[in-house]
Amino acid sequence: MSGQLVREGYTGTGPGAITPDGCAVELYTRLSAGSEPEVIASALRPGASLLELGCGAGRVTHPLVALGFEVTAVDESAQMLERVRGARTVRSPIETLDLGEERFDAVVLGSFLVHAGDHRVREGLLATCRRYVKDDGVVLIQREGAGYHSDLPREREDTAAGCVIRILSAEPVGDGVDEVRAEYVFEDARWTQTFRSRELSVERFEACLQQAGLAVGRYLTPDGVWVLARPEQP
């Protein structure tokens, strides 16, 4: 078990516990999974073993378990993991995850984590993906869509959760990194989150994967947000 890392530039406000990356535990128990579990499931064989990195409170984990996948859910927050049901849980920062010689049919890196502002963090995330995927397995990555940093402010409604999600701003903080501010408004509560995000063109994104020993197999969604990558063989 590893301790929590300090996440510079990541903060959050609102009721309840806030994790080192600014995520509110109660908020992430309320938000819906949307189409994400179906997108992930479409790329996998039934009953596949799945390593979910940055699982949070189980927003996507629980539907994947219900679909019959064998999920190992990883998060650095013990308070988040307390909300996860039906999956094996491991508390660890993704970059320093140690599962020995285990390998999985699929590794999932969602929540736009690949856009970490710190190059070393992104490299560590992708190295973990490569380390734990089977040679014939897949890595499923969620990346930002076009205009994520420029089409602002914008909002969408999570009707299943009864929440309005607003991306308010993305202000440059240097070296190609933006500080993004978001808010989540329910009838009975409001949360905010500030985090660092680095824009990655398709070319730069694919180069980062290649550096980690991964190669794009195909884009799973028309907007290019969900990507299936495969491990490159030595």
Coordinates of N, CA, C and O in Angstrom, one line a residue, residues 8-10 115-118 149 169-181 194-199:
E8 N 0.2 19.1 -7.1 CA 0.3 20.5 -7.2 C -0.6 21.0 -8.3 O -0.7 20.5 -9.4
G9 N -1.4 22.1 -7.9 CA -2.3 22.7 -8.8 C -3.7 22.1 -8.9 O -4.5 22.4 -9.7
Y10 N -3.9 21.1 -8.0 CA -5.2 20.4 -8.0 C -5.9 20.7 -6.7 O -5.4 20.4 -5.6
H115 N -3.8 13.5 -19.8 CA -3.5 14.9 -20.1 C -2.8 15.5 -18.8 O -2.8 16.8 -18.8
A116 N -2.3 14.7 -18.0 CA -1.5 15.3 -16.8 C -0.5 16.4 -17.2 O 0.2 16.2 -18.2
G117 N -0.5 17.5 -16.5 CA 0.4 18.5 -16.9 C 1.9 18.2 -16.8 O 2.7 18.7 -17.5
D118 N 2.2 17.4 -15.8 CA 3.6 17.0 -15.5 C 4.0 15.8 -16.5 O 3.3 14.7 -16.4
H149 N -10.1 22.9 -24.5 CA -9.5 24.0 -23.8 C -9.9 25.4 -24.3 O -9.7 26.4 -23.7
S169 N -13.3 27.7 -17.3 CA -12.1 28.3 -17.9 C -10.9 27.4 -17.9 O -10.9 26.3 -17.3
A170 N -10.0 27.8 -18.8 CA -8.7 27.0 -18.9 C -7.6 28.1 -19.1 O -7.5 28.6 -20.2
E171 N -6.9 28.4 -18.0 CA -6.0 29.5 -18.1 C -4.5 29.0 -18.2 O -4.2 28.1 -17.4
P172 N -3.7 29.5 -19.1 CA -2.4 29.0 -19.2 C -1.5 29.2 -17.9 O -1.6 30.3 -17.4
V173 N -0.8 28.2 -17.5 CA 0.1 28.4 -16.4 C 1.6 28.1 -16.8 O 2.5 28.1 -15.9
G174 N 1.8 28.0 -18.1 CA 3.2 27.8 -18.6 C 3.5 26.4 -19.1 O 2.8 25.4 -18.7
D175 N 4.4 26.3 -20.1 CA 4.9 25.1 -20.6 C 3.7 24.3 -21.3 O 3.7 23.0 -21.2
G176 N 2.8 25.0 -21.8 CA 1.7 24.3 -22.5 C 0.6 23.7 -21.6 O -0.2 22.9 -22.1
V177 N 0.6 24.0 -20.4 CA -0.3 23.5 -19.4 C -1.4 24.5 -19.0 O -1.0 25.7 -18.9
D178 N -2.6 24.1 -19.0 CA -3.7 25.0 -18.5 C -4.2 24.6 -17.2 O -4.2 23.4 -16.8
E179 N -4.6 25.6 -16.4 CA -5.4 25.3 -15.1 C -6.9 25.4 -15.5 O -7.4 26.5 -15.8
V180 N -7.5 24.3 -15.3 CA -8.9 24.2 -15.7 C -9.8 24.3 -14.5 O -9.5 23.6 -13.5
R181 N -10.9 25.1 -14.6 CA -11.8 25.2 -13.5 C -13.2 24.6 -13.9 O -13.7 25.0 -14.9
T194 N -10.4 22.3 -9.5 CA -9.4 22.9 -10.3 C -8.3 21.9 -10.5 O -7.8 21.3 -9.6
F195 N -7.8 21.8 -11.8 CA -6.8 20.8 -12.1 C -6.0 21.3 -13.3 O -6.3 22.2 -14.0
R196 N -4.8 20.6 -13.4 CA -3.9 21.0 -14.5 C -4.1 20.0 -15.7 O -4.2 18.8 -15.5
S197 N -4.1 20.5 -16.9 CA -4.3 19.7 -18.1 C -3.4 20.2 -19.2 O -3.3 21.4 -19.5
R198 N -2.7 19.3 -19.9 CA -1.9 19.6 -21.0 C -2.6 19.2 -22.3 O -3.0 18.0 -22.5
E199 N -2.8 20.1 -23.2 CA -3.4 19.7 -24.5 C -2.4 18.8 -25.3 O -1.2 19.0 -25.3

